[in-house]
Amino acid sequence: MKKYKRISLLCSICVLFIISCAKEKETKINTKEAQNELMAHIRFLASDELKGRKPGTEEAKISARYIAEQFRASGLQSFTNLQGYLQPAVLRIEKNSKELNNQLIQSVLCNNVVGYLEGSDSTLKKEYILLMAHYDHLGIKKDGLVPNSDSIYNGARDNAMGVTALLYAAKYLSTVELKRSIIFLATTGEEEGMLGSKFFIEHSPISVENIVFVLNNDGGGFNDTSLIRIGGMQYINYPVDLTQLIKEEYQITSLPYPSEYDYLYEKGDNIKFAQKGIPSITVSPGFDKVDEQITKYVHQTCDEVNEDFNLNYLYVFCQVYSSISSYMANKDTLPFWVKSSKYHSSNCKNKY
Ligand SMILES: [Zn+2]
C-alpha cells in the first residue's frame, strides 16, 4: 500500500511539474507576443514610410486609420456622432516648405482618433476616464544646408511610444472589468500647439463635464529605465498610493517631473483639460536629467527605433500606464486637485 501511495505521490508531482512548465511557457510566449506586438506598432508608426505623421498629409491619414483599426480589433466602441473612430477637424497649421524657417499657415483636414469602453457600473459608467496620446509629429523638413541629410522626423519616442502605450491599454483594458467608462483618444496637431486636444474639448462626443480624469502619455525619450515620470503628479490627490502601487507591481519608481522641467506639464495636450478644471497627468518615460541622451532625440530626425530603444522598458512602460488607468476606472473615489495647486479653482471638478 505504501508503495502505491509513493507512486501516486510521484505521479502527482510529475503532473504538477508538467502543468507549471506549461504555464511558464505560456506566460513567456504571451509576454514575447505582447512585446512583439508593441514593437510592430512603434516600428510602423515611426517608419520612414509615414514621413513623420504631419497633420493633413496622406501619411497622417494612414496613421489614423492604423490606430482606428487597432481600436476596432480591441473591441472599442465608436461614438455615433463621429465618423466611426475618426473625428475630422480642420486645423490651421504650418506647412513645411522645402527650406527650414520658411513656413506658411494653411487650413488642413486632420483626424483625432477616438474610441471607448463602457463601464459596468450603472452609476459610475457615466464618469469617463480619458486616455490620450498624440500621434502627430513634425513631418519632413529639408535642411537646405546639408544635402542628402535625413529629413524625416520619425518621432519614435515622441510620440509613437505613447500611442503604442495607448494601443496596449486599449487591448488590455478591454479584457478586464471596468466600473467607469474609458475614452481612448489619439490626438493630432499636438506639435502645432495642442490643436487636436483643443478641438476635441470644443467638439467632444460626450459632455466634457463627464470626463473626470485624464491620463495623457507623451515624452521625448528616456535615460533611466528604473523610472517613469508623471507630469503633474504632485498637483493631484489620488485614491490609491500611486507610487507604492507601481513599485510593488512593476519594481519601478514613479516621480513627478524634476522641478526645473515642471513647465513641460504646460506644453502637452493634458494642459487643455487641466485648464477646464479636469485633473490631468502626463505619463512620460524615465529621465533623471535632460542630458545629451535625451536632447539628441527630441525633435530630431534620429528619433527612430534604433539599437538604443529598450524593448523591455517599452513593455513595462505600457503595463504601468494601463495599470494606473484601470485603478482610476475602478476606485470608489476619484483623483482630485490638491488645493494649493494652481489648477485648483472654485469651478474645478473636485467632487470631494
Ligand atoms: Zn510629444
JSON list of C-alpha atoms in Angstrom, two decimals, residues 87-207:
[
{"chain": "A", "resi": 87, "resn": "GLN", "atom": "CA", "xyz": [-13.11, 62.81, -35.50]},
{"chain": "A", "resi": 88, "resn": "PRO", "atom": "CA", "xyz": [-12.37, 65.03, -38.52]},
{"chain": "A", "resi": 89, "resn": "ALA", "atom": "CA", "xyz": [-11.09, 68.51, -37.73]},
{"chain": "A", "resi": 90, "resn": "VAL", "atom": "CA", "xyz": [-9.99, 71.39, -39.94]},
{"chain": "A", "resi": 91, "resn": "LEU", "atom": "CA", "xyz": [-6.93, 72.86, -38.25]},
{"chain": "A", "resi": 92, "resn": "ARG", "atom": "CA", "xyz": [-4.77, 75.86, -39.10]},
{"chain": "A", "resi": 93, "resn": "ILE", "atom": "CA", "xyz": [-1.22, 74.59, -39.16]},
{"chain": "A", "resi": 94, "resn": "GLU", "atom": "CA", "xyz": [2.17, 75.46, -40.51]},
{"chain": "A", "resi": 95, "resn": "LYS", "atom": "CA", "xyz": [3.02, 73.88, -43.83]},
{"chain": "A", "resi": 96, "resn": "ASN", "atom": "CA", "xyz": [6.66, 72.88, -44.07]},
{"chain": "A", "resi": 97, "resn": "SER", "atom": "CA", "xyz": [8.27, 74.27, -47.14]},
{"chain": "A", "resi": 98, "resn": "LYS", "atom": "CA", "xyz": [11.46, 72.96, -48.64]},
{"chain": "A", "resi": 99, "resn": "GLU", "atom": "CA", "xyz": [13.64, 75.26, -46.66]},
{"chain": "A", "resi": 100, "resn": "LEU", "atom": "CA", "xyz": [13.67, 75.38, -42.89]},
{"chain": "A", "resi": 101, "resn": "ASN", "atom": "CA", "xyz": [12.26, 78.56, -41.32]},
{"chain": "A", "resi": 102, "resn": "ASN", "atom": "CA", "xyz": [10.16, 79.33, -44.36]},
{"chain": "A", "resi": 103, "resn": "GLN", "atom": "CA", "xyz": [6.69, 78.28, -43.36]},
{"chain": "A", "resi": 104, "resn": "LEU", "atom": "CA", "xyz": [3.14, 79.10, -44.32]},
{"chain": "A", "resi": 105, "resn": "ILE", "atom": "CA", "xyz": [-0.07, 78.75, -42.34]},
{"chain": "A", "resi": 106, "resn": "GLN", "atom": "CA", "xyz": [-2.79, 76.75, -44.04]},
{"chain": "A", "resi": 107, "resn": "SER", "atom": "CA", "xyz": [-6.08, 75.01, -43.18]},
{"chain": "A", "resi": 108, "resn": "VAL", "atom": "CA", "xyz": [-5.86, 71.24, -43.41]},
{"chain": "A", "resi": 109, "resn": "LEU", "atom": "CA", "xyz": [-8.23, 68.37, -42.75]},
{"chain": "A", "resi": 110, "resn": "CYS", "atom": "CA", "xyz": [-6.94, 66.17, -39.90]},
{"chain": "A", "resi": 111, "resn": "ASN", "atom": "CA", "xyz": [-8.35, 63.47, -37.66]},
{"chain": "A", "resi": 112, "resn": "ASN", "atom": "CA", "xyz": [-8.38, 62.73, -33.98]},
{"chain": "A", "resi": 113, "resn": "VAL", "atom": "CA", "xyz": [-8.97, 59.02, -33.37]},
{"chain": "A", "resi": 114, "resn": "VAL", "atom": "CA", "xyz": [-11.47, 58.17, -30.63]},
{"chain": "A", "resi": 115, "resn": "GLY", "atom": "CA", "xyz": [-13.00, 55.01, -29.16]},
{"chain": "A", "resi": 116, "resn": "TYR", "atom": "CA", "xyz": [-14.38, 53.97, -25.80]},
{"chain": "A", "resi": 117, "resn": "LEU", "atom": "CA", "xyz": [-15.12, 51.13, -23.44]},
{"chain": "A", "resi": 118, "resn": "GLU", "atom": "CA", "xyz": [-18.33, 51.35, -21.47]},
{"chain": "A", "resi": 119, "resn": "GLY", "atom": "CA", "xyz": [-18.08, 50.84, -17.71]},
{"chain": "A", "resi": 120, "resn": "SER", "atom": "CA", "xyz": [-20.00, 48.06, -16.00]},
{"chain": "A", "resi": 121, "resn": "ASP", "atom": "CA", "xyz": [-21.33, 50.03, -13.02]},
{"chain": "A", "resi": 122, "resn": "SER", "atom": "CA", "xyz": [-24.72, 51.60, -13.76]},
{"chain": "A", "resi": 123, "resn": "THR", "atom": "CA", "xyz": [-23.81, 54.85, -11.96]},
{"chain": "A", "resi": 124, "resn": "LEU", "atom": "CA", "xyz": [-20.03, 55.10, -12.40]},
{"chain": "A", "resi": 125, "resn": "LYS", "atom": "CA", "xyz": [-20.15, 54.38, -16.12]},
{"chain": "A", "resi": 126, "resn": "LYS", "atom": "CA", "xyz": [-21.40, 57.94, -16.63]},
{"chain": "A", "resi": 127, "resn": "GLU", "atom": "CA", "xyz": [-17.95, 59.08, -15.49]},
{"chain": "A", "resi": 128, "resn": "TYR", "atom": "CA", "xyz": [-15.25, 58.89, -18.16]},
{"chain": "A", "resi": 129, "resn": "ILE", "atom": "CA", "xyz": [-11.52, 58.42, -17.69]},
{"chain": "A", "resi": 130, "resn": "LEU", "atom": "CA", "xyz": [-9.76, 59.76, -20.78]},
{"chain": "A", "resi": 131, "resn": "LEU", "atom": "CA", "xyz": [-6.54, 58.13, -22.01]},
{"chain": "A", "resi": 132, "resn": "MET", "atom": "CA", "xyz": [-4.68, 60.19, -24.58]},
{"chain": "A", "resi": 133, "resn": "ALA", "atom": "CA", "xyz": [-1.53, 60.29, -26.70]},
{"chain": "A", "resi": 134, "resn": "HIS", "atom": "CA", "xyz": [-0.73, 62.47, -29.69]},
{"chain": "A", "resi": 135, "resn": "TYR", "atom": "CA", "xyz": [0.15, 60.58, -32.86]},
{"chain": "A", "resi": 136, "resn": "ASP", "atom": "CA", "xyz": [1.28, 63.53, -34.99]},
{"chain": "A", "resi": 137, "resn": "HIS", "atom": "CA", "xyz": [4.87, 64.61, -35.35]},
{"chain": "A", "resi": 138, "resn": "LEU", "atom": "CA", "xyz": [6.87, 67.12, -37.38]},
{"chain": "A", "resi": 139, "resn": "GLY", "atom": "CA", "xyz": [6.79, 65.57, -40.85]},
{"chain": "A", "resi": 140, "resn": "ILE", "atom": "CA", "xyz": [9.62, 66.24, -43.27]},
{"chain": "A", "resi": 141, "resn": "LYS", "atom": "CA", "xyz": [11.88, 69.26, -43.24]},
{"chain": "A", "resi": 142, "resn": "LYS", "atom": "CA", "xyz": [14.69, 69.51, -45.70]},
{"chain": "A", "resi": 143, "resn": "ASP", "atom": "CA", "xyz": [17.86, 71.10, -44.42]},
{"chain": "A", "resi": 144, "resn": "GLY", "atom": "CA", "xyz": [18.97, 73.24, -47.32]},
{"chain": "A", "resi": 145, "resn": "LEU", "atom": "CA", "xyz": [22.48, 73.46, -45.89]},
{"chain": "A", "resi": 146, "resn": "VAL", "atom": "CA", "xyz": [23.16, 69.71, -45.73]},
{"chain": "A", "resi": 147, "resn": "PRO", "atom": "CA", "xyz": [22.23, 67.97, -49.00]},
{"chain": "A", "resi": 148, "resn": "ASN", "atom": "CA", "xyz": [21.01, 64.35, -48.76]},
{"chain": "A", "resi": 149, "resn": "SER", "atom": "CA", "xyz": [20.68, 64.54, -44.98]},
{"chain": "A", "resi": 150, "resn": "ASP", "atom": "CA", "xyz": [17.91, 62.61, -43.20]},
{"chain": "A", "resi": 151, "resn": "SER", "atom": "CA", "xyz": [14.83, 64.82, -43.45]},
{"chain": "A", "resi": 152, "resn": "ILE", "atom": "CA", "xyz": [12.18, 62.59, -41.82]},
{"chain": "A", "resi": 153, "resn": "TYR", "atom": "CA", "xyz": [11.19, 63.37, -38.24]},
{"chain": "A", "resi": 154, "resn": "ASN", "atom": "CA", "xyz": [10.09, 59.85, -37.33]},
{"chain": "A", "resi": 155, "resn": "GLY", "atom": "CA", "xyz": [9.03, 60.67, -33.76]},
{"chain": "A", "resi": 156, "resn": "ALA", "atom": "CA", "xyz": [9.55, 57.19, -32.30]},
{"chain": "A", "resi": 157, "resn": "ARG", "atom": "CA", "xyz": [9.84, 58.42, -28.72]},
{"chain": "A", "resi": 158, "resn": "ASP", "atom": "CA", "xyz": [7.68, 61.48, -29.42]},
{"chain": "A", "resi": 159, "resn": "ASN", "atom": "CA", "xyz": [5.13, 60.07, -29.61]},
{"chain": "A", "resi": 160, "resn": "ALA", "atom": "CA", "xyz": [4.85, 56.71, -31.36]},
{"chain": "A", "resi": 161, "resn": "MET", "atom": "CA", "xyz": [5.85, 55.30, -27.97]},
{"chain": "A", "resi": 162, "resn": "GLY", "atom": "CA", "xyz": [2.88, 56.99, -26.28]},
{"chain": "A", "resi": 163, "resn": "VAL", "atom": "CA", "xyz": [0.48, 55.78, -28.97]},
{"chain": "A", "resi": 164, "resn": "THR", "atom": "CA", "xyz": [1.87, 52.27, -28.54]},
{"chain": "A", "resi": 165, "resn": "ALA", "atom": "CA", "xyz": [1.05, 52.51, -24.82]},
{"chain": "A", "resi": 166, "resn": "LEU", "atom": "CA", "xyz": [-2.44, 53.77, -25.71]},
{"chain": "A", "resi": 167, "resn": "LEU", "atom": "CA", "xyz": [-2.98, 50.79, -28.05]},
{"chain": "A", "resi": 168, "resn": "TYR", "atom": "CA", "xyz": [-1.69, 48.39, -25.39]},
{"chain": "A", "resi": 169, "resn": "ALA", "atom": "CA", "xyz": [-4.08, 49.92, -22.84]},
{"chain": "A", "resi": 170, "resn": "ALA", "atom": "CA", "xyz": [-7.00, 49.57, -25.29]},
{"chain": "A", "resi": 171, "resn": "LYS", "atom": "CA", "xyz": [-6.23, 45.90, -25.82]},
{"chain": "A", "resi": 172, "resn": "TYR", "atom": "CA", "xyz": [-5.59, 45.12, -22.15]},
{"chain": "A", "resi": 173, "resn": "LEU", "atom": "CA", "xyz": [-8.43, 47.13, -20.62]},
{"chain": "A", "resi": 174, "resn": "SER", "atom": "CA", "xyz": [-10.97, 45.58, -22.98]},
{"chain": "A", "resi": 175, "resn": "THR", "atom": "CA", "xyz": [-10.29, 42.27, -21.20]},
{"chain": "A", "resi": 176, "resn": "VAL", "atom": "CA", "xyz": [-10.81, 43.43, -17.60]},
{"chain": "A", "resi": 177, "resn": "GLU", "atom": "CA", "xyz": [-13.74, 44.63, -15.52]},
{"chain": "A", "resi": 178, "resn": "LEU", "atom": "CA", "xyz": [-14.07, 48.44, -15.50]},
{"chain": "A", "resi": 179, "resn": "LYS", "atom": "CA", "xyz": [-16.61, 50.30, -13.41]},
{"chain": "A", "resi": 180, "resn": "ARG", "atom": "CA", "xyz": [-16.13, 53.66, -15.11]},
{"chain": "A", "resi": 181, "resn": "SER", "atom": "CA", "xyz": [-16.08, 54.19, -18.87]},
{"chain": "A", "resi": 182, "resn": "ILE", "atom": "CA", "xyz": [-12.80, 54.89, -20.63]},
{"chain": "A", "resi": 183, "resn": "ILE", "atom": "CA", "xyz": [-12.25, 57.05, -23.71]},
{"chain": "A", "resi": 184, "resn": "PHE", "atom": "CA", "xyz": [-9.14, 56.40, -25.83]},
{"chain": "A", "resi": 185, "resn": "LEU", "atom": "CA", "xyz": [-8.05, 59.49, -27.74]},
{"chain": "A", "resi": 186, "resn": "ALA", "atom": "CA", "xyz": [-5.14, 59.70, -30.19]},
{"chain": "A", "resi": 187, "resn": "THR", "atom": "CA", "xyz": [-4.80, 63.40, -30.94]},
{"chain": "A", "resi": 188, "resn": "THR", "atom": "CA", "xyz": [-3.46, 65.16, -33.98]},
{"chain": "A", "resi": 189, "resn": "GLY", "atom": "CA", "xyz": [-1.92, 68.64, -34.12]},
{"chain": "A", "resi": 190, "resn": "GLU", "atom": "CA", "xyz": [-0.17, 68.49, -30.74]},
{"chain": "A", "resi": 191, "resn": "GLU", "atom": "CA", "xyz": [3.10, 69.67, -32.21]},
{"chain": "A", "resi": 192, "resn": "GLU", "atom": "CA", "xyz": [1.24, 72.60, -33.81]},
{"chain": "A", "resi": 193, "resn": "GLY", "atom": "CA", "xyz": [0.06, 73.92, -30.45]},
{"chain": "A", "resi": 194, "resn": "MET", "atom": "CA", "xyz": [-2.18, 71.20, -28.99]},
{"chain": "A", "resi": 195, "resn": "LEU", "atom": "CA", "xyz": [-4.79, 71.87, -31.66]},
{"chain": "A", "resi": 196, "resn": "GLY", "atom": "CA", "xyz": [-6.29, 68.36, -31.73]},
{"chain": "A", "resi": 197, "resn": "SER", "atom": "CA", "xyz": [-6.97, 68.21, -27.99]},
{"chain": "A", "resi": 198, "resn": "LYS", "atom": "CA", "xyz": [-8.42, 71.74, -28.09]},
{"chain": "A", "resi": 199, "resn": "PHE", "atom": "CA", "xyz": [-10.71, 70.66, -30.94]},
{"chain": "A", "resi": 200, "resn": "PHE", "atom": "CA", "xyz": [-11.74, 67.53, -29.03]},
{"chain": "A", "resi": 201, "resn": "ILE", "atom": "CA", "xyz": [-12.76, 69.58, -25.99]},
{"chain": "A", "resi": 202, "resn": "GLU", "atom": "CA", "xyz": [-14.73, 72.02, -28.13]},
{"chain": "A", "resi": 203, "resn": "HIS", "atom": "CA", "xyz": [-16.46, 69.21, -30.05]},
{"chain": "A", "resi": 204, "resn": "SER", "atom": "CA", "xyz": [-16.48, 66.39, -27.53]},
{"chain": "A", "resi": 205, "resn": "PRO", "atom": "CA", "xyz": [-18.76, 63.46, -28.41]},
{"chain": "A", "resi": 206, "resn": "ILE", "atom": "CA", "xyz": [-19.86, 63.41, -24.73]},
{"chain": "A", "resi": 207, "resn": "SER", "atom": "CA", "xyz": [-20.29, 66.28, -22.31]}
]
